[in-house]
Coordinates of C-alpha atoms and ligand atoms in Angstrom, one line a residue:
M1 CA 58.4 40.3 -1.8
T2 CA 61.8 41.0 -0.2
E3 CA 64.1 43.3 -2.1
I4 CA 67.9 42.5 -2.0
R5 CA 69.9 45.7 -2.6
V6 CA 73.3 44.8 -4.1
A7 CA 76.5 46.9 -4.3
I8 CA 79.2 45.5 -6.6
I9 CA 82.9 46.4 -5.9
G10 CA 85.2 46.4 -9.0
G11 CA 82.2 46.4 -11.3
G12 CA 83.8 48.0 -14.4
G13 CA 85.9 45.0 -15.3
F14 CA 85.4 41.6 -16.9
M15 CA 83.4 40.1 -14.1
G16 CA 81.6 43.3 -13.4
T17 CA 79.9 42.7 -16.8
A18 CA 79.2 39.0 -16.1
H19 CA 77.7 39.8 -12.6
S20 CA 75.7 42.8 -13.8
L21 CA 74.1 40.6 -16.4
G22 CA 73.7 37.8 -13.8
W23 CA 71.9 40.0 -11.2
A24 CA 69.6 41.3 -13.8
L25 CA 68.8 37.8 -15.2
A26 CA 68.6 35.9 -11.9
P27 CA 65.1 36.8 -10.8
I28 CA 63.7 36.8 -14.4
A29 CA 64.9 33.5 -15.5
G30 CA 63.8 31.6 -12.4
D31 CA 62.4 32.1 -8.9
A32 CA 65.1 33.7 -6.8
G33 CA 62.7 34.2 -3.8
A34 CA 63.4 38.0 -3.8
T35 CA 63.6 40.9 -6.2
I36 CA 67.1 42.4 -6.7
R37 CA 68.1 46.0 -7.0
K38 CA 71.3 46.8 -8.6
A39 CA 72.0 49.7 -6.3
V40 CA 75.6 50.8 -6.5
L41 CA 78.6 50.1 -8.7
V42 CA 81.9 50.9 -7.1
E43 CA 85.1 51.4 -9.1
A44 CA 88.7 52.5 -8.5
T45 CA 88.1 56.0 -9.9
E46 CA 85.1 58.2 -10.2
E47 CA 85.4 58.2 -13.9
R48 CA 85.4 54.5 -14.3
A49 CA 82.5 54.1 -11.8
K50 CA 80.2 56.6 -13.6
L51 CA 80.8 55.1 -17.0
A52 CA 80.5 51.4 -15.8
A53 CA 77.3 52.2 -13.7
K54 CA 75.6 53.9 -16.7
R55 CA 76.7 51.1 -19.2
L56 CA 75.8 48.2 -16.9
N57 CA 72.6 49.9 -15.6
W58 CA 73.2 50.4 -11.9
D59 CA 71.3 53.0 -9.9
D60 CA 74.2 54.7 -8.4
W61 CA 78.1 54.8 -8.4
S62 CA 81.0 55.4 -6.1
A63 CA 84.7 55.3 -6.0
D64 CA 84.9 54.5 -2.3
W65 CA 83.9 51.0 -1.3
R66 CA 84.3 51.7 2.5
E67 CA 81.6 54.5 2.2
V68 CA 79.4 52.0 0.4
I69 CA 79.8 49.2 2.9
A70 CA 78.7 51.6 5.6
R71 CA 75.4 52.4 3.9
D72 CA 72.4 50.9 5.7
D73 CA 70.4 50.6 2.4
I74 CA 72.7 47.8 1.1
D75 CA 72.3 44.1 1.9
V76 CA 74.9 42.4 -0.4
I77 CA 78.4 43.3 -1.2
D78 CA 79.5 41.6 -4.4
I79 CA 83.3 41.6 -4.8
V80 CA 84.8 41.4 -8.2
T81 CA 88.1 43.1 -7.7
P82 CA 91.4 41.3 -8.3
P83 CA 92.1 38.6 -5.6
S84 CA 94.6 40.7 -3.5
S85 CA 91.9 43.0 -2.2
H86 CA 89.2 40.3 -1.6
A87 CA 90.1 39.8 2.1
E88 CA 90.2 43.4 3.1
I89 CA 86.8 44.2 1.5
A90 CA 85.1 41.0 2.5
I91 CA 86.1 41.2 6.2
A92 CA 85.0 44.8 6.4
A93 CA 81.6 44.0 4.6
L94 CA 81.0 41.0 7.1
A95 CA 81.8 43.2 10.0
A96 CA 79.1 45.8 8.8
G97 CA 76.6 43.0 8.7
K98 CA 76.3 42.4 4.9
H99 CA 75.9 39.3 2.9
V100 CA 79.1 38.7 0.9
F101 CA 79.5 37.1 -2.6
V102 CA 83.2 37.1 -3.5
E103 CA 84.8 36.1 -6.9
K104 CA 87.2 33.1 -6.9
P105 CA 89.8 32.4 -5.8
I106 CA 88.6 33.4 -2.4
G107 CA 91.8 35.4 -1.6
N108 CA 95.3 35.8 -3.0
D109 CA 96.7 33.2 -0.6
L110 CA 95.9 30.9 2.2
A111 CA 96.5 33.5 4.8
D112 CA 93.8 35.7 3.3
A113 CA 91.4 32.7 3.1
D114 CA 92.0 31.7 6.7
L115 CA 91.1 35.3 7.8
M116 CA 88.0 35.4 5.5
Q117 CA 86.8 32.1 6.8
A118 CA 87.2 33.1 10.5
A119 CA 85.3 36.3 9.8
A120 CA 82.5 34.4 8.0
A121 CA 82.3 31.9 10.8
K122 CA 81.7 34.8 13.3
A123 CA 79.1 36.5 11.1
T124 CA 75.4 35.7 10.9
T125 CA 75.1 36.7 7.3
V126 CA 75.5 34.5 4.2
T127 CA 78.8 34.0 2.1
Q128 CA 79.4 32.5 -1.2
V129 CA 82.5 32.2 -3.5
G130 CA 82.2 32.6 -7.3
F131 CA 83.1 29.1 -8.5
N132 CA 80.4 29.5 -11.1
Y133 CA 80.9 26.3 -13.1
R134 CA 79.6 24.0 -10.4
H135 CA 76.2 25.7 -10.9
A136 CA 75.8 24.6 -14.6
A137 CA 72.8 22.3 -15.2
A138 CA 75.3 19.5 -16.3
I139 CA 77.2 19.6 -13.1
T140 CA 73.9 19.6 -11.2
F141 CA 72.8 16.4 -13.1
I142 CA 76.3 14.7 -12.5
K143 CA 76.0 15.5 -8.8
R144 CA 72.6 13.9 -8.7
L145 CA 73.9 10.7 -10.4
L146 CA 76.6 10.5 -7.7
D147 CA 74.3 11.3 -4.7
D148 CA 71.5 8.8 -5.8
G149 CA 74.2 6.0 -6.4
T150 CA 73.7 5.7 -10.2
L151 CA 77.3 6.2 -10.8
G152 CA 78.6 4.2 -7.7
H153 CA 81.8 5.1 -5.8
P154 CA 84.2 7.5 -7.5
L155 CA 87.4 5.9 -8.6
Q156 CA 89.4 8.3 -10.8
F157 CA 88.8 12.0 -11.7
R158 CA 91.0 13.6 -14.5
A159 CA 90.6 17.3 -15.3
H160 CA 92.0 19.9 -17.6
Y161 CA 91.6 23.5 -17.5
T162 CA 93.4 25.0 -20.6
Q163 CA 93.5 28.3 -22.3
D164 CA 95.6 29.9 -25.0
V165 CA 96.1 33.5 -23.5
G166 CA 99.7 32.8 -22.6
V167 CA 100.9 31.3 -25.8
L168 CA 99.2 34.2 -27.6
G169 CA 101.0 36.7 -25.4
R170 CA 97.8 38.1 -24.3
V171 CA 96.9 38.6 -20.6
L172 CA 93.5 39.5 -19.8
S173 CA 94.4 41.7 -16.8
G174 CA 97.9 42.7 -15.9
W175 CA 97.4 41.7 -12.3
R176 CA 97.2 38.0 -13.2
A177 CA 100.8 37.6 -14.3
Q178 CA 103.1 39.3 -11.8
K179 CA 104.5 37.8 -8.6
G180 CA 104.5 40.4 -5.8
A181 CA 101.7 42.3 -7.5
V182 CA 98.3 40.6 -7.1
G183 CA 98.2 37.5 -9.2
S184 CA 97.6 34.0 -7.8
G185 CA 99.1 32.1 -10.9
V186 CA 97.4 29.6 -13.1
T187 CA 96.8 27.2 -10.2
G188 CA 94.9 29.8 -8.2
D189 CA 93.3 31.4 -11.3
I190 CA 91.9 28.6 -13.3
G191 CA 93.2 25.5 -11.6
S192 CA 91.1 26.6 -8.6
H193 CA 87.9 25.9 -10.7
I194 CA 88.8 22.2 -11.3
I195 CA 89.8 21.8 -7.6
D196 CA 86.3 23.2 -6.7
L197 CA 84.6 20.8 -9.1
A198 CA 86.6 17.8 -7.8
S199 CA 85.7 18.7 -4.2
Y200 CA 82.1 19.2 -4.9
L201 CA 81.6 16.0 -7.0
V202 CA 84.3 13.6 -5.6
G203 CA 85.0 15.0 -2.1
D204 CA 87.8 16.4 -0.2
I205 CA 91.4 16.1 -1.6
D206 CA 93.7 14.6 0.9
A207 CA 97.2 15.0 -0.6
V208 CA 98.9 16.2 -3.8
T209 CA 102.2 15.9 -5.7
A210 CA 102.8 18.6 -8.4
I211 CA 105.0 20.1 -11.1
V212 CA 104.6 23.6 -12.2
G213 CA 106.1 25.7 -14.9
A214 CA 106.7 29.4 -15.4
K215 CA 107.7 31.0 -18.6
D216 CA 108.9 34.2 -20.0
P217 CA 106.3 34.7 -22.8
A218 CA 108.9 36.5 -24.9
E219 CA 111.1 33.6 -24.9
N220 CA 110.5 30.7 -27.4
S221 CA 111.7 28.1 -25.0
A222 CA 110.5 25.6 -22.4
W223 CA 109.6 26.2 -18.8
L224 CA 112.1 28.0 -16.5
S225 CA 113.9 25.7 -14.0
D226 CA 112.3 25.5 -10.5
E227 CA 115.1 27.8 -9.2
E228 CA 114.7 30.3 -12.0
R229 CA 110.8 30.3 -11.4
R230 CA 111.2 30.7 -7.6
G231 CA 113.7 33.6 -8.0
G232 CA 112.0 35.4 -11.0
R233 CA 109.1 37.6 -11.5
H234 CA 106.7 35.1 -13.1
L235 CA 104.0 33.1 -11.4
D236 CA 103.1 29.5 -12.4
D237 CA 101.8 29.4 -16.0
A238 CA 101.2 25.7 -16.1
A239 CA 100.7 23.2 -13.4
L240 CA 100.2 19.4 -13.3
W241 CA 99.2 17.6 -10.1
M242 CA 98.1 14.2 -9.0
A243 CA 95.8 13.8 -5.9
K244 CA 94.5 11.3 -3.4
F245 CA 91.0 12.0 -2.1
R246 CA 90.0 11.3 1.3
N247 CA 87.4 8.7 0.1
G248 CA 90.0 6.7 -1.6
A249 CA 89.5 8.1 -5.1
I250 CA 92.6 9.3 -7.1
G251 CA 92.9 12.2 -9.6
S252 CA 95.0 14.0 -12.0
F253 CA 94.7 17.7 -12.9
A254 CA 96.3 20.0 -15.6
A255 CA 96.0 23.8 -15.8
T256 CA 97.8 26.0 -18.4
V257 CA 97.4 29.1 -20.3
F258 CA 100.0 28.0 -22.9
A259 CA 97.6 25.6 -24.8
S260 CA 97.3 26.8 -28.5
G261 CA 93.7 26.6 -29.7
R262 CA 92.1 26.1 -26.3
K263 CA 89.6 28.7 -25.6
N264 CA 88.5 28.3 -22.0
R265 CA 88.3 24.5 -22.1
L266 CA 87.4 23.1 -18.8
F267 CA 87.1 19.3 -19.2
F268 CA 86.9 16.3 -16.9
E269 CA 86.0 12.6 -16.7
L270 CA 85.0 10.8 -13.8
E271 CA 85.1 7.1 -13.6
C272 CA 83.1 5.4 -11.0
T273 CA 82.2 1.7 -10.0
R274 CA 78.8 1.8 -11.9
G275 CA 79.6 4.2 -14.7
N276 CA 81.5 7.0 -16.2
V277 CA 80.9 10.6 -17.0
E278 CA 82.6 13.2 -19.2
F279 CA 82.1 17.0 -19.3
D280 CA 83.4 19.7 -21.4
W281 CA 82.4 23.3 -20.7
N282 CA 82.7 24.1 -24.5
H283 CA 79.6 21.7 -24.7
C284 CA 78.1 22.7 -21.4
D285 CA 74.5 21.5 -22.3
E286 CA 75.8 18.0 -22.6
V287 CA 77.0 15.2 -20.4
R288 CA 78.5 12.0 -21.8
L289 CA 77.5 9.1 -19.7
S290 CA 78.3 5.4 -19.7
L291 CA 76.7 2.9 -17.3
V292 CA 78.0 -0.5 -16.5
S293 CA 74.2 -1.6 -16.4
D294 CA 73.8 -0.8 -20.0
P295 CA 72.9 -3.8 -22.1
A296 CA 76.0 -5.5 -23.5
E297 CA 75.2 -4.6 -27.1
Q298 CA 74.7 -1.0 -26.1
Q299 CA 77.9 -0.3 -24.0
G300 CA 79.8 2.8 -24.7
F301 CA 78.9 6.5 -24.1
R302 CA 75.7 8.3 -25.0
T303 CA 75.3 12.0 -25.0
V304 CA 72.7 13.3 -22.6
S305 CA 71.3 16.7 -23.8
L306 CA 70.3 18.8 -20.9
N307 CA 66.6 19.8 -21.1
E308 CA 63.6 21.0 -19.0
N309 CA 63.6 17.8 -17.0
H310 CA 67.0 18.7 -15.5
D311 CA 67.4 20.9 -12.4
D312 CA 69.1 24.3 -13.1
Y313 CA 68.2 24.1 -16.9
W314 CA 65.7 27.0 -17.0
W315 CA 64.2 27.0 -20.4
P316 CA 61.1 25.0 -20.8
L317 CA 62.5 23.3 -24.0
G318 CA 65.8 21.5 -24.4
G319 CA 68.4 22.6 -27.0
M320 CA 67.9 26.4 -26.5
G321 CA 71.5 26.7 -25.3
S322 CA 72.9 28.1 -22.1
G323 CA 76.2 29.6 -21.4
Y324 CA 78.5 31.7 -19.3
V325 CA 75.9 34.5 -18.4
D326 CA 73.3 31.8 -17.5
D327 CA 75.8 30.3 -15.2
A328 CA 76.7 33.7 -13.7
A329 CA 73.0 34.2 -13.0
L330 CA 72.4 30.7 -11.7
Q331 CA 74.9 31.2 -9.0
L332 CA 73.7 34.5 -8.0
Q333 CA 70.1 33.2 -7.9
K334 CA 71.3 30.4 -5.6
F335 CA 73.1 32.9 -3.4
V336 CA 69.8 34.9 -3.0
R337 CA 68.0 31.7 -2.1
A338 CA 70.5 31.0 0.5
I339 CA 70.1 34.5 1.9
M340 CA 66.3 34.0 2.1
D341 CA 66.8 30.6 3.7
R342 CA 69.7 31.8 6.1
R343 CA 72.0 29.0 5.0
P344 CA 75.6 29.0 3.7
G345 CA 76.0 29.6 0.0
S346 CA 77.7 27.1 -2.3
P347 CA 80.7 27.1 -2.1
S348 CA 80.8 28.8 1.3
F349 CA 84.0 30.6 2.5
A350 CA 84.9 27.5 4.3
E351 CA 84.7 25.3 1.3
A352 CA 86.6 27.8 -0.9
T353 CA 89.3 28.1 1.9
R354 CA 89.8 24.4 1.6
T355 CA 90.3 24.9 -2.1
Q356 CA 92.9 27.6 -1.3
R357 CA 94.6 25.1 0.9
V358 CA 94.9 22.7 -1.9
I359 CA 96.2 25.4 -4.2
A360 CA 99.0 26.0 -1.5
A361 CA 99.6 22.3 -1.2
V362 CA 100.2 22.1 -5.0
M363 CA 102.7 25.1 -4.8
Q364 CA 104.5 23.6 -1.8
S365 CA 104.7 20.2 -3.5
A366 CA 106.1 21.8 -6.7
D367 CA 108.8 23.5 -4.6
T368 CA 109.6 20.5 -2.4
H369 CA 109.1 17.7 -4.9
Q370 CA 107.3 15.8 -2.1
W371 CA 103.7 14.7 -1.6
V372 CA 101.9 17.2 0.6
T373 CA 99.0 16.5 2.9
V374 CA 96.6 19.3 2.5
D375 CA 95.6 19.5 6.2
E376 CA 99.2 20.0 7.0
V377 CA 99.6 23.1 4.9
T378 CA 99.7 26.4 6.9
A379 CA 99.5 29.9 5.7
Ligands
NAI401 P1 89.4 43.1 -14.1 O1 90.8 43.5 -13.9 O2 88.9 42.9 -15.5 O3 88.4 43.9 -13.1 C1 88.7 44.3 -11.8 C2 88.2 45.6 -11.5 O4 88.3 45.9 -10.2 C3 88.8 46.8 -12.3 O5 87.8 47.4 -13.1 C4 89.5 47.7 -11.3 O6 89.5 49.0 -11.7 C5 88.6 47.4 -10.1 N1 89.3 47.6 -8.8 C6 90.4 47.3 -8.4 N2 90.6 47.7 -7.2 C7 89.6 48.3 -6.9 C8 89.1 49.1 -5.6 N3 90.0 49.2 -4.6 N4 87.8 49.5 -5.5 C9 87.0 49.5 -6.6 N5 87.4 48.9 -7.8 C10 88.6 48.4 -7.8 O7 89.5 41.6 -13.4 P2 88.4 40.4 -13.6 O8 88.9 39.6 -14.7 O9 87.0 41.0 -13.6 O10 88.6 39.6 -12.3 C11 88.1 40.0 -11.0 C12 87.9 38.8 -10.1 O11 87.0 37.9 -10.8 C13 89.1 37.9 -9.9 O12 89.0 37.4 -8.5 C14 89.1 36.9 -10.9 O13 89.9 35.6 -10.4 C15 87.6 36.5 -10.9 N6 87.2 36.0 -12.3 C16 86.3 34.9 -12.3 C17 85.8 34.5 -13.5 C18 84.9 33.3 -13.4 O14 84.5 32.7 -14.4 N7 84.4 32.9 -12.2 C19 86.2 34.9 -14.7 C20 87.1 36.1 -14.6 C21 87.6 36.7 -13.4
SOE402 C1 91.5 33.6 -16.7 O1 91.7 34.0 -18.1 C2 89.9 33.5 -16.4 O2 89.2 34.8 -16.8 C3 89.7 33.2 -15.1 O3 90.1 34.3 -14.1 C4 88.4 32.7 -14.7 O4 88.1 32.3 -13.4 C5 88.0 31.6 -15.7 O5 86.7 31.1 -15.6 C6 88.0 32.1 -17.2 O6 89.4 32.6 -17.3

């Protein structure tokens, strides 16, 4: 069987742990079509690299990603550094003939994303971006209900991604918060996940109109004015936007880290001509479903429990529970299958660049107070 040899860049942080577990689990939990070697963990310093490689069970370590990309015993470069370094590392890795998996958002801004998409288009290797939630078994099920016509035509998508880290004064990694450092704001950081899900399930977003808020966490007050936000040091901490999809559907989105009590709540409902689905990541083994064709006396929502009859649910018995690590592994397993089949990963650099264009459109609309057509946004 083919062995895929992976090097992870930035492996000592939050996602380094999730991906290390994911790479280990992927070929065990289901058929990835190849075996996986966790070959090298790269970190910013030798000490961090050595410690993380030992803790997360990687064969080797390095503090120099360029040297690792040049090695001919590495097939995949897995980038889990902050977004500002994604473009430089990914473009170098593609030029060296490696398959590239990069965490979301694809880059820090649209200029990065455009360069990465162009590099991927020239390469013969496979790319994928870490929009992990689209791989959950519940999302695979909803996608099938859309593709086989059970739900009919999408009409309205409403999504929230809410967390409490801002209101608690807790920032996971410093790079997330500061303008001019490396952060991409709440729209890029968590809003990007609901844009990805909307694009995957409903289709391309055509235009948006948005309001965003930024806040000094030390101040017990409302959002800064647009002028203060644009001139200050804080990125967007909250965002609301409405969207028109190319296929005529409409949508609304909310993302904030100032939502007391919300622990990584990714929620959406999708109304369609023949039914309605509701998903909440905090209950990720369930889908709430209503079908117009249900008998009159049974109308309303039922809860579907994901089980062994659903694609991407990998236990042979429902009710065993799946979660964040399963999702990390599922996306890596699918990436390996894409490498074996020589087809683009899901989402590819091109799809994730479109998501980055929507993020840029949201920010442009918040600044101009106008509807913004996504295709007209340039870096
Ligand atoms: P983090 O700050 O916890 O980890 C980043 C690591 O990269 C740090 O250990 C840092 O030392 C290392 N690093 C930075 N520059 C480096 C360089 N030049 N060479 C080697 N290592 C370097 O950040 P976190 O939370 O792991 O985020 C990383 C990426 O993963 C971001 O793009 C973020 O948006 C994404 N992410 C995705 C999640 C998801 O659910 N899909 C969850 C959390 C983060
Ligand atoms: C932010 O707190 C964060 O870690 C995001 O960066 C991830 O993408 C999200 O899935 C969880 O929250």
